[in-house]
Tab-separated table of C-alpha atoms in Angstrom:
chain	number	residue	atom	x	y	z
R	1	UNK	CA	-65.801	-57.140	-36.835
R	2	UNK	CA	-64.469	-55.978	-33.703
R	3	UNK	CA	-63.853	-52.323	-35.111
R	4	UNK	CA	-67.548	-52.115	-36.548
R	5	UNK	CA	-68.870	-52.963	-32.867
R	6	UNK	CA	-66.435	-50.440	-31.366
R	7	UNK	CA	-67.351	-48.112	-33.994
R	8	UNK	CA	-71.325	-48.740	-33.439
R	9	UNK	CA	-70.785	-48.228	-29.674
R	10	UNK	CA	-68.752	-45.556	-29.912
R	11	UNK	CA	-71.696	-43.674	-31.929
R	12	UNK	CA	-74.062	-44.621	-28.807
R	13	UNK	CA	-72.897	-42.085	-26.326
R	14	UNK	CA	-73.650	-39.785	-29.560
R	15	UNK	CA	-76.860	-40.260	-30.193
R	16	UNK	CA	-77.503	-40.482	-26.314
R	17	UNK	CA	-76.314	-37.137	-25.497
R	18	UNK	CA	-78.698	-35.573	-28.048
R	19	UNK	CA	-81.528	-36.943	-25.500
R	20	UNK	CA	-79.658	-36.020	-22.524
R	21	UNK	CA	-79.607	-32.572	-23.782
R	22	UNK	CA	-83.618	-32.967	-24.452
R	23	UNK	CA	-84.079	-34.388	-21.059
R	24	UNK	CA	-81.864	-31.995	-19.335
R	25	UNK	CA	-84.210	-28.927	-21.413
R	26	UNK	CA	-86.799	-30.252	-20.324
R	27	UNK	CA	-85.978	-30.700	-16.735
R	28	UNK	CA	-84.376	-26.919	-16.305
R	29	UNK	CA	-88.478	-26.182	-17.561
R	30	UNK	CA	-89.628	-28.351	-14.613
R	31	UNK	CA	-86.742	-26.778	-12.661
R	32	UNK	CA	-87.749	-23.271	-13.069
R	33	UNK	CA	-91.646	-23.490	-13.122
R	34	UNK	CA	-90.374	-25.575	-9.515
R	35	UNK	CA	-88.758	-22.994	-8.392
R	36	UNK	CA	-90.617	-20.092	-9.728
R	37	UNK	CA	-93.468	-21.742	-7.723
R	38	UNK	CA	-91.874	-22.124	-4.538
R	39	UNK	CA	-90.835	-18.358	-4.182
R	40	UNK	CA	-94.254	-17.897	-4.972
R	41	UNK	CA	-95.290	-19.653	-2.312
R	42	UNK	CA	-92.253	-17.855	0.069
R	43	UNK	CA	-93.251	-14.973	-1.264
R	44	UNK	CA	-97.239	-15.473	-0.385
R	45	UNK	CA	-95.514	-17.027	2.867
R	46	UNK	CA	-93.105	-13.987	3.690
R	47	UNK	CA	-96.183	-11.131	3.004
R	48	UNK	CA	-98.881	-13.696	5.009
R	49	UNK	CA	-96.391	-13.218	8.270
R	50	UNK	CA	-95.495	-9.202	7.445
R	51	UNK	CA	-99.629	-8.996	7.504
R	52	UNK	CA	-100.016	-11.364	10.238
R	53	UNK	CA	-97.430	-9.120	12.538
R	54	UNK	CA	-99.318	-6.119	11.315
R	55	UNK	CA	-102.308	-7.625	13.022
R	56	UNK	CA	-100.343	-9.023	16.294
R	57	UNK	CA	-98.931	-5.077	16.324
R	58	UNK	CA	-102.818	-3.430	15.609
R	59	UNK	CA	-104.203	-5.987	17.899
R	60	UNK	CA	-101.636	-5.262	20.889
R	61	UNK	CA	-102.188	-1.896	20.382
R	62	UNK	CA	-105.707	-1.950	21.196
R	63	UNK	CA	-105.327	-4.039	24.060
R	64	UNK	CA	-102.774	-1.588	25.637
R	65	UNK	CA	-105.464	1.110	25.103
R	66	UNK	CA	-108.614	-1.466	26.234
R	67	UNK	CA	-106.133	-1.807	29.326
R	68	UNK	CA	-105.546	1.990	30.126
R	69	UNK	CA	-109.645	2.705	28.971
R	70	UNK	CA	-110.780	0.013	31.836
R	71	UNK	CA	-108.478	1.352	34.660
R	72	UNK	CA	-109.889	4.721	34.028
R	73	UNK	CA	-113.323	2.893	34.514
R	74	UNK	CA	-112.521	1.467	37.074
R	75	UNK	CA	-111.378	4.841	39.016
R	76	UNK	CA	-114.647	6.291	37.987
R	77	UNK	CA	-116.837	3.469	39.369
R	78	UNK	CA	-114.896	3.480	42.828
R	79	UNK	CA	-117.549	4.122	45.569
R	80	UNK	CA	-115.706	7.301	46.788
R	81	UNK	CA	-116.354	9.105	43.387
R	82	UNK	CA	-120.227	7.958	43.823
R	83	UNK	CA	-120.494	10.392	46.560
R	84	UNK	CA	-119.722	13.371	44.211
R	85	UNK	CA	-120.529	16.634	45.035
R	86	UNK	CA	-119.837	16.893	48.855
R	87	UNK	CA	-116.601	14.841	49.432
R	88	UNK	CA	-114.805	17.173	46.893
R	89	UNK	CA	-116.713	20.681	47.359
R	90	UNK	CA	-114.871	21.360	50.676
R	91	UNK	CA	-111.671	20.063	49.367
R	92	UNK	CA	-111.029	21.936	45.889
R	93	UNK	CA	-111.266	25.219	44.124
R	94	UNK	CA	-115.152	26.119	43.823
R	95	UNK	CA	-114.258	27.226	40.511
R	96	UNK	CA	-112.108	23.990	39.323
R	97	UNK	CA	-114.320	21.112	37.317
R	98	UNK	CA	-113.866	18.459	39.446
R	99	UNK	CA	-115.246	14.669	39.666
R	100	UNK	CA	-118.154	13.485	38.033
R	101	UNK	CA	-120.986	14.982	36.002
R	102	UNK	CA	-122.894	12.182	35.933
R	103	UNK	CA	-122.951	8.722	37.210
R	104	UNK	CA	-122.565	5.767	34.336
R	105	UNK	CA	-119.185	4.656	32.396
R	106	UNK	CA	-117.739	6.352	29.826
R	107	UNK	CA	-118.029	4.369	26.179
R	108	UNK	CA	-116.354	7.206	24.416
R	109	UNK	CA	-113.131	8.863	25.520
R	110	UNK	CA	-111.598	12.346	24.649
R	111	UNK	CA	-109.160	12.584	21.528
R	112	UNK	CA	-109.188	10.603	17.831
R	113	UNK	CA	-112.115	8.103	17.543
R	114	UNK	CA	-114.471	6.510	15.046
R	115	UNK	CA	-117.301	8.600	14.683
R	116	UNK	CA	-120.633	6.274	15.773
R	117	UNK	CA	-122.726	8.192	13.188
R	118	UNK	CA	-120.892	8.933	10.058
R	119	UNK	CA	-118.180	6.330	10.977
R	120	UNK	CA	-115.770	8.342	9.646
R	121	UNK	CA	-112.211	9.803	12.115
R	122	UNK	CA	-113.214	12.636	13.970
R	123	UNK	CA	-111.596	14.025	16.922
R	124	UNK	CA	-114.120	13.981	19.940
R	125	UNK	CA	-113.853	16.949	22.573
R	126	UNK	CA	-114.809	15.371	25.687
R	127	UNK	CA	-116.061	11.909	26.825
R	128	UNK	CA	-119.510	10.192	26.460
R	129	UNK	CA	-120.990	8.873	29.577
R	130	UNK	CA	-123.523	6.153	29.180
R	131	UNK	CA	-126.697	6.757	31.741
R	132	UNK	CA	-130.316	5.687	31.502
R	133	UNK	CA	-132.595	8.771	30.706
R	134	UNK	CA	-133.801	11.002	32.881
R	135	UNK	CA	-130.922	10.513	35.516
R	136	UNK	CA	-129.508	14.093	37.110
R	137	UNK	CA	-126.060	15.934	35.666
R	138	UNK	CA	-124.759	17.632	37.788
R	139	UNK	CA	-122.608	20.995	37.483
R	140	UNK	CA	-119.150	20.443	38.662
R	141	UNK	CA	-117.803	23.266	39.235
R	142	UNK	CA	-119.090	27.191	40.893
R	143	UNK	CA	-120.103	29.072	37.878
R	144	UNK	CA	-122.525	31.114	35.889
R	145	UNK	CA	-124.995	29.860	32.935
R	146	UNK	CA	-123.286	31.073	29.396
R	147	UNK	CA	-125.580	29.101	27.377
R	148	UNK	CA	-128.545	26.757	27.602
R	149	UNK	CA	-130.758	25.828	24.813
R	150	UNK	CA	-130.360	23.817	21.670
R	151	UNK	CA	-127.757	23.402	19.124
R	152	UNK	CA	-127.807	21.538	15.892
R	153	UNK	CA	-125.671	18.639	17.468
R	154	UNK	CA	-125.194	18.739	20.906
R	155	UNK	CA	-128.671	18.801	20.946
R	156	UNK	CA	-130.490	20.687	24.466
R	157	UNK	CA	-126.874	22.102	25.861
R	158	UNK	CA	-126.062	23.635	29.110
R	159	UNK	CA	-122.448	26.010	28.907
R	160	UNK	CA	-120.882	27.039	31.904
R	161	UNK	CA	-118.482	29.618	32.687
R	162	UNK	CA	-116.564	28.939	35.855
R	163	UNK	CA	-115.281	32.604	36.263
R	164	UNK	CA	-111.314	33.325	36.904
R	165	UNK	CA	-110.360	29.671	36.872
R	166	UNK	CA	-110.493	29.917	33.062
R	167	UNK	CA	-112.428	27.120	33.233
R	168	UNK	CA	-115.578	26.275	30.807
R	169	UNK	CA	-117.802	23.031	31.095
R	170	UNK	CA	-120.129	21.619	28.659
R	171	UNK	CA	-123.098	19.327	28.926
R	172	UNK	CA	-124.823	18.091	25.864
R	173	UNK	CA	-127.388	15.447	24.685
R	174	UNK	CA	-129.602	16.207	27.864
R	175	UNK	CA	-133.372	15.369	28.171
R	176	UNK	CA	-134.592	18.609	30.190
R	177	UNK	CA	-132.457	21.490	31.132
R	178	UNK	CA	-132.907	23.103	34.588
R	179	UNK	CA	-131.012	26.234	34.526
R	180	UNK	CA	-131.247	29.279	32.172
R	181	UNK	CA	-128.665	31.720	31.105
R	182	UNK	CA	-127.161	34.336	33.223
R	183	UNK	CA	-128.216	31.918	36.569
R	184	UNK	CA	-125.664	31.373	38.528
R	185	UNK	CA	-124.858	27.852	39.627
R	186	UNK	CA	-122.910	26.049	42.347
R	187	UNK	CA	-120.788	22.759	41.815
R	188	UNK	CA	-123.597	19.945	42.903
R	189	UNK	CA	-126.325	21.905	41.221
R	190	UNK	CA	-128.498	19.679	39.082
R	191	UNK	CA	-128.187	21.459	35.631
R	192	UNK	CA	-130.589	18.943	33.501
R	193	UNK	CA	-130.783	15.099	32.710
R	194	UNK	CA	-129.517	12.720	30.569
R	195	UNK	CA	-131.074	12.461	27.233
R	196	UNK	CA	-130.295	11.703	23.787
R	197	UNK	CA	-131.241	14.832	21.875
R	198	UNK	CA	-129.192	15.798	18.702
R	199	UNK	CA	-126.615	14.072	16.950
R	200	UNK	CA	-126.994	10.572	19.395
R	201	UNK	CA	-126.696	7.153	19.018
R	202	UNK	CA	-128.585	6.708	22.575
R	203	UNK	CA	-128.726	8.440	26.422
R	204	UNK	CA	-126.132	9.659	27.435
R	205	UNK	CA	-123.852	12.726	28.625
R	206	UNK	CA	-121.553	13.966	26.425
R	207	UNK	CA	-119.467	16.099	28.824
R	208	UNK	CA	-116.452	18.701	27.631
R	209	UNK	CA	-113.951	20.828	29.763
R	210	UNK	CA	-111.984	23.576	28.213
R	211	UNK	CA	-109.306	25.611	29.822
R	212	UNK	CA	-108.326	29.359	28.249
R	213	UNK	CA	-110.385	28.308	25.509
R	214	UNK	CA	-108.574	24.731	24.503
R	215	UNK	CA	-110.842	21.280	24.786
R	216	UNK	CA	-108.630	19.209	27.549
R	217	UNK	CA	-109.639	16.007	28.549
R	218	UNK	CA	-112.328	15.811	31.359
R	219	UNK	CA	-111.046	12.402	32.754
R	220	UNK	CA	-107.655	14.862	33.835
R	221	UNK	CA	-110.592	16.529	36.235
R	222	UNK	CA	-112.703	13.538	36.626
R	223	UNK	CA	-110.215	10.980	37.643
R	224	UNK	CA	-107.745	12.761	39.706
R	225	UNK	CA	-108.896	15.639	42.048
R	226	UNK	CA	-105.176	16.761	42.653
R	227	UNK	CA	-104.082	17.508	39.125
R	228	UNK	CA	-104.156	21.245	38.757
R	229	UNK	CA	-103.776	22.394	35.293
């Protein structure tokens, strides 16, 4: 009697193990599908953050070059560069660009940019300075009329050629003009006004300098009267 009750719980652990080894199937599933969830969700986590840096990175970025953008701004609307053309005819080069063209801030600055228009990446030659139409641009620089009429874009354009400096200036967008080519012009000498003629979004000045026949960027001329290039 005693053997058959050993013998019957001896086949127990048997038939037991059979469902451990069902249970223990079925929780490696559970196991896995667990697991295979949660580096899902580390993976989701880990490319969240990488995208989430990529922003912080983008986002500093453009606050470096908001920074750098506004102290040029502020340089420009200093009161001593309001006084443009006779604090800086005396002191400069009759032939070197210098100071202002116009008065108003500049929304659009030399180099790579989003085009307004066709919003595609275009490389802009000079700088856009916002002014209400009608307002004076000035020349800013000694020089003689090489151009002045209208083009496709630029709309009514004024070129000037500022002689042996190897300097050339370009005003574009403009309402009237008040020169004509071959006229020779002096650096204060109003040349037009702002306008929004041609390829424009709204008034403004859309103002180039070239040097030996390479677009620079005006705010090197604009900004600081002492840089000689």
């Amino acid at each position: 009697m005693i053997f058959l009750i050993n013998e019957n719980k001896s086949r127990r652990p048997q038939r037991l193990s059979s469902i451990h080894i069902i249970l223990a199937a079925v929780l490696t599933v559970f196991v896995i599908l667990g697991y295979s969830r949660i580096f899902h969700s580390i993976s989701a986590c880990l490319l969240e953050r990488s995208a989430f840096s990529a922003e912080i990175k983008k986002h500093e970025r453009l606050t470096q070059r908001s920074a750098a953008l506004n102290e040029h701004l502020i340089t420009l609307i200093q009161p001593s560069y309001y006084t443009f053309p006779a604090e800086y005819a005396p002191a400069h080069p009759s032939s070197v660009p210098r100071g202002i063209p116009s008065k108003g801030y500049i929304t659009s600055h030399f180099g790579s940019r989003t085009d307004p228009i066709s919003h595609g990446t275009a490389f802009h030659l000079g700088v856009d300075i916002a002014q209400l139409a009608g307002k004076p641009v000035w020349a800013t620089a000694n020089g003689k009329v090489i151009f002045a009429g209208r083009k496709q874009y630029g709309g009514n354009v004024v070129e000037v050629d500022h002689f042996e400096s190897g300097y050339k200036t370009i005003y574009a967008h403009l309402q009237a003009i008040n020169v004509r080519v071959g006229e020779s012009v002096v650096r204060g000498q109003k040349l037009g006004t702002v306008g929004t003629t041609g390829r424009s979004t709204g008034p403004h000045l859309h103002y180039e300098v070239h040097f030996k026949g390479k677009p620079i960027d005006p705010v090197l001329v604009m900004v600081d009267p002492d840089v000689m290039l």
